[in-house]
Amino acid sequence: MQPTPDFSAPKLAKSLLRRRREGALATLMEDGGAPYCSLVNLASHPDGSPLLLISRLAIHTRNVLADPRVSLMLDERAAGDPLEGARIMLLGTAVPASPEQLPLWRRRYLAAHPAAEGYIDFTDFSLFKIETSGLHLVAGFGRILDLAPDRYLTDLRAADALLEAEASAVAHINADHPATMNLYATQLLGAAEADWRCTGIDPEGLDLQCERSTLRLEFPERVETPVALRDMLKRMADIARKTE
């Protein structure tokens, strides 16, 4: 891949953080500090940080409890040579959910992984957020660079009202406006018609999912309140209808 004028490293990194549902987690062995890598499922916090649900029966969880430093690799799973696809290597610290954080993290994780409902409350399972210190992006020739967190995470300041309303907004959208979600997916994002549902909303966009397929609908402007969200969703629906 050659560099192009419209290439945006932050935009690509944000997309991978929002859309990927699994990744390779690297931890340090509790005994000796040797590197250890494992496959984990993940969701995204409203700011884009990865959320993990891991069991204390797993080696990687015991490693994290002994030393919270981690690295996480996410890739776009493009067809053909996997080395030609984009990927990010995220550096950070795995932090467990506090009682205050747990409801939000739990809801976001279950939206991405509904099957986890059957075991998320087991006593050996815990939710962790990777608080990142930076990432390394590889997206082809001439597209290799490092990004600081403020380049790929979503600023949640001034968006408290939106975050408080997110759960009810997602439930309302999925119950009353499934056709609109399908319209976004097919007309604005080029996806096939399917049972698309909303899994999360943040100031910069909306996440859609159908089984293991995921999409990211970016808003043209930042949204910080429920009223602004309603107006934005109507605006995006109007644009989508014009493309039919």
XYZ file of N, CA and C in Angstrom:
732
model
N 0.840 -1.198 0.000
C 0.000 0.000 0.000
C 0.876 1.249 0.000
N 0.562 2.160 -0.895
C 1.293 3.413 -0.959
C 0.577 4.469 -0.104
N 1.312 5.430 0.452
C 0.665 6.497 1.211
C -0.293 7.280 0.317
N -1.429 7.697 0.865
C -2.399 8.481 0.118
C -2.738 9.737 0.903
N -3.141 10.811 0.225
C -3.407 12.082 0.906
C -4.516 11.988 1.949
N -5.491 11.074 1.748
C -6.620 10.996 2.656
C -6.389 10.034 3.821
N -5.177 9.463 3.920
C -4.896 8.519 5.006
C -4.844 9.252 6.348
N -5.568 8.723 7.336
C -5.585 9.294 8.681
C -5.252 8.202 9.686
N -4.077 8.308 10.280
C -3.666 7.313 11.265
C -4.602 7.281 12.477
N -4.966 8.433 13.064
C -5.892 8.399 14.202
C -7.233 7.769 13.848
N -7.751 8.081 12.670
C -9.042 7.531 12.256
C -8.971 6.017 12.127
N -7.900 5.493 11.554
C -7.743 4.055 11.399
C -7.591 3.376 12.758
N -6.785 3.965 13.648
C -6.599 3.389 14.980
C -7.920 3.360 15.745
N -8.667 4.444 15.674
C -9.966 4.493 16.351
C -10.908 3.430 15.803
N -10.901 3.242 14.497
C -11.779 2.252 13.880
C -11.465 0.848 14.378
N -10.177 0.506 14.446
C -9.801 -0.823 14.927
C -10.183 -1.007 16.389
N -9.995 0.013 17.205
C -10.356 -0.085 18.615
C -11.852 -0.290 18.797
N -12.653 0.325 17.968
C -14.107 0.215 18.092
C -14.657 -1.065 17.485
N -14.035 -1.558 16.406
C -14.632 -2.667 15.662
C -14.123 -4.045 16.046
N -12.907 -4.157 16.515
C -12.377 -5.489 16.777
C -12.992 -6.079 18.029
N -13.291 -7.353 17.985
C -13.911 -8.056 19.106
C -13.002 -9.122 19.705
N -11.782 -9.213 19.177
C -10.799 -10.118 19.757
C -9.409 -9.585 19.456
N -8.443 -9.998 20.257
C -7.085 -9.540 20.039
C -6.089 -10.435 20.755
N -4.810 -10.206 20.495
C -3.732 -10.961 21.129
C -3.214 -10.146 22.312
N -3.389 -10.673 23.502
C -2.976 -9.997 24.725
C -1.625 -10.535 25.183
N -0.666 -9.650 25.356
C 0.654 -10.034 25.853
C 0.799 -9.582 27.302
N 1.176 -10.516 28.157
C 1.413 -10.238 29.571
C 2.787 -10.757 29.952
N 3.189 -10.491 31.190
C 4.472 -10.973 31.701
C 4.224 -12.077 32.709
N 4.883 -13.220 32.505
C 4.660 -14.369 33.380
C 4.917 -13.999 34.843
N 4.004 -14.434 35.666
C 4.109 -14.158 37.103
C 5.426 -14.679 37.678
N 5.868 -15.809 37.191
C 7.100 -16.414 37.672
C 8.204 -16.217 36.635
N 9.010 -15.191 36.787
C 10.160 -14.993 35.910
C 10.025 -13.870 34.906
N 8.820 -13.430 34.604
C 8.643 -12.294 33.713
C 8.769 -12.574 32.235
N 8.737 -13.838 31.826
C 8.809 -14.158 30.399
C 7.533 -13.673 29.703
N 7.622 -13.279 28.430
C 6.429 -12.826 27.703
C 5.466 -13.986 27.462
N 4.181 -13.680 27.587
C 3.131 -14.682 27.408
C 2.019 -14.046 26.588
N 1.567 -14.729 25.541
C 0.555 -14.172 24.655
C -0.668 -15.080 24.607
N -1.854 -14.481 24.617
C -3.083 -15.270 24.585
C -4.161 -14.526 23.809
N -5.144 -15.266 23.317
C -6.256 -14.684 22.579
C -7.362 -14.312 23.563
N -7.859 -13.072 23.449
C -8.919 -12.620 24.341
C -10.022 -11.931 23.539
N -11.243 -12.016 24.068
C -12.349 -11.227 23.529
C -12.305 -9.842 24.159
N -12.834 -8.863 23.458
C -12.816 -7.510 24.010
C -13.994 -6.698 23.501
N -14.280 -5.641 24.247
C -15.261 -4.633 23.861
C -14.569 -3.291 23.995
N -15.329 -2.205 23.802
C -14.703 -0.899 23.930
C -15.445 -0.033 24.937
N -14.666 0.676 25.739
C -15.174 1.699 26.638
C -15.659 2.868 25.780
N -16.538 3.749 26.300
C -16.933 4.906 25.495
C -15.772 5.743 24.974
N -14.638 5.732 25.664
C -13.489 6.502 25.160
C -12.647 5.715 24.160
N -13.031 4.465 23.892
C -12.313 3.636 22.929
C -11.342 2.655 23.539
N -11.060 2.774 24.831
C -10.135 1.848 25.481
C -10.703 0.431 25.480
N -9.858 -0.601 25.299
C -10.343 -1.977 25.309
C -10.821 -2.403 26.691
N -11.917 -3.168 26.709
C -12.442 -3.789 27.918
C -12.299 -5.297 27.780
N -11.772 -5.934 28.797
C -11.558 -7.373 28.793
C -12.360 -8.022 29.913
N -12.886 -9.209 29.659
C -13.495 -10.045 30.695
C -12.630 -11.290 30.796
N -11.895 -11.422 31.892
C -10.951 -12.527 32.017
C -11.114 -13.239 33.360
N -10.783 -14.515 33.351
C -10.961 -15.371 34.522
C -9.650 -15.563 35.270
N -9.740 -15.621 36.588
C -8.540 -15.860 37.393
C -7.992 -17.265 37.204
N -8.748 -18.129 36.540
C -8.243 -19.463 36.219
C -7.244 -19.403 35.057
N -7.260 -18.302 34.307
C -6.384 -18.165 33.141
C -5.014 -17.624 33.552
N -3.974 -18.090 32.858
C -2.616 -17.643 33.155
C -2.479 -16.143 32.960
N -3.102 -15.604 31.880
C -2.921 -14.168 31.624
C -3.518 -13.318 32.750
N -4.589 -13.788 33.389
C -5.168 -13.024 34.490
C -4.248 -13.035 35.704
N -3.681 -14.173 35.994
C -2.737 -14.248 37.119
C -1.527 -13.353 36.836
N -1.101 -13.325 35.569
C 0.010 -12.440 35.210
C -0.356 -10.972 35.431
N -1.554 -10.583 35.002
C -2.004 -9.193 35.129
C -2.109 -8.794 36.598
N -2.584 -9.691 37.439
C -2.717 -9.373 38.854
C -1.349 -9.191 39.521
N -0.336 -9.862 38.970
C 1.016 -9.719 39.514
C 1.746 -8.511 38.920
N 1.483 -8.222 37.641
C 2.119 -7.097 36.946
C 1.135 -6.622 35.875
N 0.488 -5.473 36.068
C -0.585 -5.042 35.158
C -0.120 -4.527 33.806
N 1.178 -4.471 33.537
C 1.646 -4.002 32.235
C 1.280 -5.009 31.146
N 0.650 -4.511 30.075
C 0.207 -5.390 28.994
C 0.435 -4.728 27.642
N 0.312 -5.548 26.606
C 0.273 -5.070 25.233
C -0.842 -5.836 24.531
N -1.521 -5.164 23.627
C -2.634 -5.789 22.913
C -2.491 -5.502 21.429
N -2.559 -6.553 20.592
C -2.504 -6.369 19.147
C -3.880 -6.613 18.546
N -4.315 -5.653 17.715
C -5.566 -5.768 16.979
C -5.272 -5.612 15.500
N -5.928 -6.413 14.653
C -5.721 -6.286 13.215
C -7.068 -6.307 12.514
N -7.071 -5.868 11.268
C -8.332 -5.727 10.545
C -8.771 -6.995 9.834
N -7.981 -8.048 9.891
C -8.334 -9.329 9.276
C -8.706 -9.160 7.802
N -7.859 -8.449 7.083
C -8.101 -8.229 5.659
C -7.823 -9.505 4.863
N -8.491 -9.616 3.721
C -8.257 -10.766 2.853
C -6.851 -10.707 2.271
N -6.309 -11.889 1.929
C -4.971 -11.937 1.353
C -3.893 -12.015 2.417
N -2.740 -11.459 2.117
C -1.608 -11.491 3.040
C -1.944 -10.681 4.291
N -1.988 -11.319 5.471
C -2.337 -10.575 6.687
C -1.353 -9.471 7.014
N -0.128 -9.586 6.540
C 0.862 -8.555 6.816
C 0.606 -7.280 6.011
N -0.282 -7.354 5.023
C -0.631 -6.161 4.252
C -1.801 -5.408 4.878
N -2.432 -6.005 5.877
C -3.545 -5.346 6.542
C -3.068 -4.456 7.672
N -3.936 -3.564 8.112
C -3.589 -2.656 9.207
C -3.651 -3.375 10.550
N -2.766 -2.973 11.456
C -2.817 -3.500 12.826
C -2.228 -2.464 13.775
N -2.645 -2.590 15.013
C -2.112 -1.710 16.052
C -1.610 -2.558 17.209
N -0.527 -2.096 17.834
C 0.009 -2.692 19.048
C -0.155 -1.649 20.151
N -1.025 -1.960 21.079
C -1.399 -1.021 22.133
C -0.606 -1.333 23.400
N -0.014 -0.309 24.000
C 0.708 -0.455 25.259
C -0.127 0.139 26.379
N -0.076 -0.493 27.558
C -0.848 0.082 28.658
C -0.823 -0.760 29.913
N -1.766 -0.443 30.780
C -1.905 -1.106 32.073
C -3.328 -1.613 32.211
N -3.485 -2.855 32.643
C -4.810 -3.447 32.839
C -5.316 -3.095 34.236
N -6.439 -2.389 34.293
C -6.989 -1.898 35.555
C -8.356 -2.524 35.776
N -8.607 -3.135 36.958
C -9.910 -3.753 37.208
C -10.996 -2.708 37.429
N -12.231 -3.097 37.169
C -13.360 -2.189 37.345
C -13.626 -1.932 38.824
N -13.888 -0.681 39.155
C -14.325 -0.330 40.498
C -15.836 -0.571 40.577
N -16.422 -0.601 41.756
C -17.877 -0.772 41.860
C -18.643 0.278 41.068
N -18.133 1.504 41.017
C -18.812 2.565 40.283
C -18.704 2.362 38.771
N -17.593 1.816 38.317
C -17.377 1.625 36.886
C -18.040 0.366 36.342
N -18.289 -0.594 37.211
C -18.731 -1.925 36.790
C -19.996 -1.910 35.932
N -21.063 -1.183 36.297
C -22.277 -1.249 35.464
C -22.044 -0.846 34.012
N -21.307 0.251 33.794
C -21.032 0.700 32.430
C -20.180 -0.314 31.681
N -19.103 -0.775 32.296
C -18.218 -1.723 31.633
C -18.954 -3.018 31.319
N -19.767 -3.480 32.268
C -20.527 -4.727 32.094
C -21.494 -4.595 30.921
N -22.220 -3.492 30.864
C -23.176 -3.285 29.790
C -22.484 -3.215 28.439
N -21.391 -2.483 28.355
C -20.685 -2.367 27.084
C -20.126 -3.717 26.632
N -19.624 -4.498 27.581
C -19.063 -5.794 27.206
C -20.157 -6.739 26.712
N -21.287 -6.776 27.413
C -22.372 -7.678 27.026
C -23.005 -7.257 25.705
N -22.988 -5.959 25.393
C -23.500 -5.524 24.098
C -22.667 -6.104 22.963
N -21.366 -6.204 23.184
C -20.469 -6.759 22.177
C -20.443 -8.281 22.189
N -20.635 -8.864 23.375
C -20.563 -10.326 23.528
C -21.764 -10.821 24.332
N -22.948 -10.893 23.724
C -24.153 -11.300 24.457
C -24.032 -12.672 25.120
N -23.271 -13.583 24.528
C -23.135 -14.924 25.093
C -22.456 -14.920 26.454
N -21.721 -13.827 26.766
C -21.037 -13.737 28.059
C -22.002 -13.549 29.217
N -23.265 -13.302 28.921
C -24.285 -13.165 29.967
C -24.309 -14.393 30.866
N -23.976 -15.554 30.286
C -24.045 -16.800 31.039
C -22.936 -16.998 32.051
N -21.862 -16.194 31.968
C -20.755 -16.411 32.903
C -20.119 -15.130 33.431
N -20.567 -13.978 32.991
C -19.910 -12.731 33.396
C -19.963 -12.505 34.906
N -20.973 -13.046 35.569
C -21.102 -12.839 37.012
C -20.479 -13.950 37.848
N -19.803 -14.920 37.203
C -19.088 -15.943 37.963
C -18.014 -15.255 38.813
N -17.766 -15.784 39.992
C -16.861 -15.113 40.924
C -15.422 -15.047 40.429
N -15.024 -15.939 39.518
C -13.633 -15.918 39.056
C -13.433 -14.964 37.879
N -14.511 -14.388 37.338
C -14.380 -13.481 36.199
C -14.367 -12.034 36.664
N -13.554 -11.230 36.008
C -13.463 -9.805 36.322
C -13.305 -9.009 35.030
N -13.827 -7.785 35.048
C -13.672 -6.875 33.920
C -12.468 -5.969 34.151
N -11.673 -5.803 33.111
C -10.499 -4.928 33.145
C -10.568 -3.962 31.970
N -10.029 -2.788 32.181
C -9.855 -1.804 31.115
C -8.368 -1.597 30.893
N -7.954 -1.548 29.646
C -6.556 -1.253 29.352
C -6.411 0.260 29.244
N -5.762 0.847 30.226
C -5.467 2.277 30.199
C -4.176 2.456 29.412
N -4.292 3.016 28.242
C -3.182 3.004 27.300
C -2.220 4.165 27.490
N -0.965 3.889 27.154
C 0.076 4.909 27.184
C 0.554 5.272 25.779
N 0.083 4.511 24.776
C 0.469 4.776 23.397
C 0.205 3.562 22.535
N 0.285 3.751 21.218
C 0.134 2.612 20.310
C 1.052 2.767 19.111
N 1.341 1.635 18.495
C 2.168 1.567 17.294
C 1.280 1.068 16.171
N 1.156 1.841 15.115
C 0.304 1.512 13.983
C 1.147 1.081 12.792
N 0.762 -0.037 12.195
C 1.377 -0.503 10.950
C 0.246 -0.668 9.941
N 0.292 0.112 8.860
C -0.783 0.065 7.864
C -0.239 0.036 6.449
N 0.922 -0.559 6.241
C 1.511 -0.653 4.922
C 2.713 0.262 4.755
N 3.292 0.227 3.551
C 4.491 0.995 3.251
C 4.250 2.485 3.492
N 5.136 3.108 4.257
C 5.008 4.519 4.543
C 3.938 4.858 5.550
N 3.349 3.860 6.161
C 2.273 4.049 7.125
C 2.601 3.337 8.436
N 3.719 3.657 8.993
C 4.148 3.081 10.266
C 4.500 4.229 11.199
N 3.775 4.327 12.295
C 4.017 5.451 13.195
C 3.443 5.156 14.576
N 3.873 5.970 15.542
C 3.396 5.868 16.916
C 2.411 7.000 17.191
N 1.408 6.708 18.017
C 0.406 7.697 18.374
C 0.270 7.797 19.884
N 0.096 9.001 20.381
C -0.187 9.223 21.797
C -1.683 9.028 22.031
N -2.090 8.718 23.266
C -3.502 8.434 23.545
C -4.472 9.514 23.098
N -4.073 10.776 23.167
C -5.019 11.831 22.785
C -5.289 11.855 21.286
N -4.549 11.046 20.507
C -4.770 10.971 19.067
C -5.789 9.890 18.705
N -6.006 8.906 19.587
C -6.895 7.803 19.221
C -8.008 7.521 20.235
N -7.960 8.122 21.414
C -9.046 7.970 22.372
C -10.037 9.121 22.221
N -11.268 8.875 22.610
C -12.317 9.882 22.519
C -12.387 10.686 23.809
N -12.331 11.980 23.681
C -12.430 12.875 24.827
C -13.876 12.861 25.336
N -14.069 12.458 26.584
C -15.413 12.356 27.146
C -15.811 13.572 27.976
N -14.932 14.549 28.053
C -15.272 15.751 28.800
C -16.480 16.449 28.170
N -17.358 16.941 29.016
C -18.584 17.646 28.612
C -19.631 16.722 28.014
N -19.416 15.412 28.071
C -20.368 14.460 27.486
C -21.074 13.625 28.550
N -21.098 14.076 29.790
C -21.727 13.305 30.870
C -23.192 13.004 30.572
N -23.918 13.987 30.065
C -25.343 13.786 29.785
C -25.556 12.699 28.738
N -24.711 12.680 27.719
C -24.815 11.650 26.685
C -24.522 10.272 27.263
N -23.475 10.166 28.068
C -23.095 8.875 28.631
C -24.168 8.350 29.587
N -24.796 9.247 30.325
C -25.860 8.830 31.233
C -27.074 8.300 30.474
N -27.285 8.831 29.285
C -28.439 8.423 28.485
C -28.127 7.295 27.508
N -26.868 6.866 27.435
C -26.482 5.896 26.411
C -27.272 4.607 26.499
N -27.404 4.035 27.678
C -28.081 2.746 27.821
C -29.517 2.814 27.321
N -30.246 3.843 27.731
C -31.632 3.959 27.297
C -31.714 4.279 25.807
N -30.762 5.062 25.296
C -30.755 5.396 23.871
C -30.511 4.156 23.020
N -29.565 3.326 23.423
C -29.271 2.091 22.681
C -30.481 1.167 22.708
N -31.100 1.005 23.875
C -32.272 0.140 23.987
C -33.413 0.645 23.109
N -33.635 1.952 23.102
C -34.707 2.544 22.288
C -34.435 2.354 20.801
N -33.200 2.616 20.400
C -32.844 2.474 18.988
C -33.072 1.050 18.506
N -32.618 0.074 19.281
C -32.740 -1.317 18.857
C -34.181 -1.814 18.881
N -34.986 -1.292 19.810
C -36.378 -1.732 19.907
C -37.274 -1.077 18.868
N -37.047 0.216 18.628
C -37.980 0.982 17.798
C -37.463 1.380 16.422
N -36.145 1.289 16.195
C -35.606 1.776 14.921
C -34.623 0.802 14.255
N -34.944 -0.496 14.224
C -34.018 -1.432 13.560
C -33.856 -1.139 12.073
N -34.904 -0.638 11.429
C -34.795 -0.331 9.998
C -33.802 0.797 9.748
N -33.752 1.746 10.680
C -32.790 2.846 10.536
C -31.370 2.343 10.692
N -31.162 1.409 11.637
C -29.826 0.843 11.803
C -29.385 0.130 10.526
N -30.321 -0.582 9.899
C -29.997 -1.269 8.652
C -29.730 -0.266 7.533
N -30.435 0.855 7.578
C -30.219 1.910 6.596
C -28.820 2.505 6.727
N -28.407 2.773 7.969
C -27.041 3.260 8.189
C -26.021 2.283 7.612
N -26.221 0.991 7.929
C -25.248 -0.028 7.536
C -25.147 -0.161 6.022
N -26.289 -0.210 5.346
C -26.275 -0.471 3.907
C -25.985 0.765 3.070
N -26.553 1.912 3.450
C -26.442 3.103 2.619
C -25.251 3.987 2.960
N -24.867 4.011 4.220
C -23.757 4.878 4.623
C -22.442 4.126 4.785
N -22.507 2.820 5.073
C -21.287 2.075 5.368
C -21.023 0.940 4.377
N -21.894 0.767 3.408
C -21.651 -0.205 2.343
C -21.746 -1.659 2.751
N -22.452 -1.950 3.830
C -22.581 -3.325 4.300
C -23.814 -3.983 3.694
N -23.867 -5.292 3.788
C -25.032 -6.018 3.300
C -26.187 -5.882 4.288
N -27.371 -6.005 3.801
C -28.545 -5.938 4.661
C -28.528 -7.103 5.649
N -28.766 -6.820 6.908
C -28.718 -7.842 7.946
C -29.424 -7.308 9.189
N -29.374 -8.075 10.247
C -30.007 -7.672 11.495
C -29.030 -6.819 12.303
N -28.735 -5.627 11.833
C -27.781 -4.748 12.491
C -28.400 -4.134 13.738
N -27.647 -4.109 14.822
C -28.116 -3.493 16.062
C -27.035 -2.580 16.604
N -27.467 -1.594 17.365
C -26.541 -0.659 17.978
C -25.976 -1.277 19.252
N -24.651 -1.214 19.413
C -24.028 -1.742 20.625
C -23.439 -0.658 21.512
N -23.317 0.563 20.995
C -22.746 1.622 21.811
C -22.782 2.962 21.101
N -22.818 4.016 21.912
C -22.823 5.380 21.399
C -21.823 6.197 22.211
N -21.084 7.056 21.535
C -20.155 7.947 22.205
C -20.169 9.277 21.469
N -19.460 10.288 21.924
C -19.530 11.600 21.276
C -19.120 11.621 19.808
N -18.342 10.635 19.378
C -17.832 10.672 18.008
C -18.549 9.735 17.045
N -19.408 8.849 17.554
C -20.052 7.935 16.628
C -20.892 6.869 17.285
N -21.302 5.926 16.450
C -22.212 4.854 16.860
C -21.656 3.526 16.365
N -21.726 2.492 17.203
C -21.224 1.163 16.852
C -22.378 0.248 16.481
N -22.203 -0.499 15.390
C -23.207 -1.447 14.918
C -22.604 -2.835 14.871
N -23.451 -3.833 15.106
C -22.959 -5.206 15.106
C -24.061 -6.150 14.653
N -23.668 -7.172 13.900
C -24.542 -8.279 13.526
C -23.721 -9.551 13.662
N -24.034 -10.343 14.688
C -23.226 -11.504 15.031
C -21.783 -11.058 15.260
N -20.819 -11.542 14.458
C -19.420 -11.157 14.676
C -18.975 -10.012 13.773
N -19.850 -9.543 12.905
C -19.511 -8.426 12.024
C -19.782 -7.113 12.744
N -18.883 -6.150 12.575
C -19.011 -4.861 13.254
C -18.801 -3.709 12.281
N -19.447 -2.584 12.581
C -19.328 -1.376 11.786
C -19.211 -0.175 12.713
N -18.639 0.889 12.200
C -18.514 2.130 12.946
C -19.070 3.267 12.109
N -20.107 3.930 12.625
C -20.684 5.093 11.966
C -20.162 6.337 12.657
N -19.336 7.095 11.975
C -18.764 8.305 12.553
C -19.707 9.481 12.344
N -19.844 10.296 13.379
C -20.644 11.503 13.261
C -19.807 12.609 12.607
N -20.418 13.439 11.776
C -19.659 14.548 11.172
C -19.267 15.620 12.179
N -20.014 15.708 13.288
C -19.649 16.617 14.378
C -19.809 15.901 15.708
N -19.115 16.389 16.701
C -19.175 15.826 18.042
C -20.578 16.021 18.651
N -21.034 15.006 19.388
C -22.339 15.017 20.047
C -22.124 14.856 21.549
N -22.754 15.700 22.358
C -22.504 15.657 23.800
C -23.764 15.539 24.651
N -24.952 15.654 24.056
C -26.190 15.602 24.816
C -27.198 14.697 24.119
N -28.204 14.205 24.844
C -29.248 13.385 24.213
C -29.985 14.119 23.096
N -30.242 15.406 23.287
C -30.926 16.175 22.254
C -30.069 16.242 20.989
N -28.799 16.525 21.159
C -27.895 16.573 20.005
C -27.799 15.208 19.329
N -27.838 14.136 20.123
C -27.795 12.781 19.558
C -29.030 12.516 18.709
N -30.189 12.858 19.233
C -31.424 12.650 18.473
C -31.376 13.392 17.143
N -30.918 14.629 17.182
C -30.827 15.418 15.953
C -29.824 14.816 14.982
N -28.701 14.326 15.521
C -27.679 13.738 14.659
C -28.180 12.457 13.995
N -28.855 11.607 14.753
C -29.341 10.347 14.190
C -30.383 10.598 13.105
N -31.221 11.604 13.307
C -32.200 11.956 12.274
C -31.487 12.495 11.036
N -30.491 13.312 11.264
C -29.723 13.874 10.151
C -29.048 12.773 9.346
N -28.438 11.800 10.031
C -27.762 10.713 9.337
C -28.766 9.835 8.589
N -29.947 9.648 9.169
C -30.977 8.861 8.497
C -31.449 9.563 7.227
N -31.606 10.872 7.293
C -32.016 11.632 6.105
C -30.975 11.509 4.995
N -29.699 11.581 5.376
C -28.629 11.429 4.376
C -28.677 10.038 3.763
N -28.890 9.025 4.602
C -28.927 7.651 4.113
C -30.090 7.434 3.142
N -31.231 8.001 3.441
C -32.401 7.826 2.572
C -32.175 8.465 1.199
N -31.435 9.544 1.169
C -31.165 10.222 -0.098
C -30.268 9.395 -1.020
N -29.542 8.418 -0.441
C -28.632 7.588 -1.245
C -29.319 6.323 -1.762
N -30.532 6.053 -1.284
C -31.222 4.826 -1.709
C -31.558 4.870 -3.211
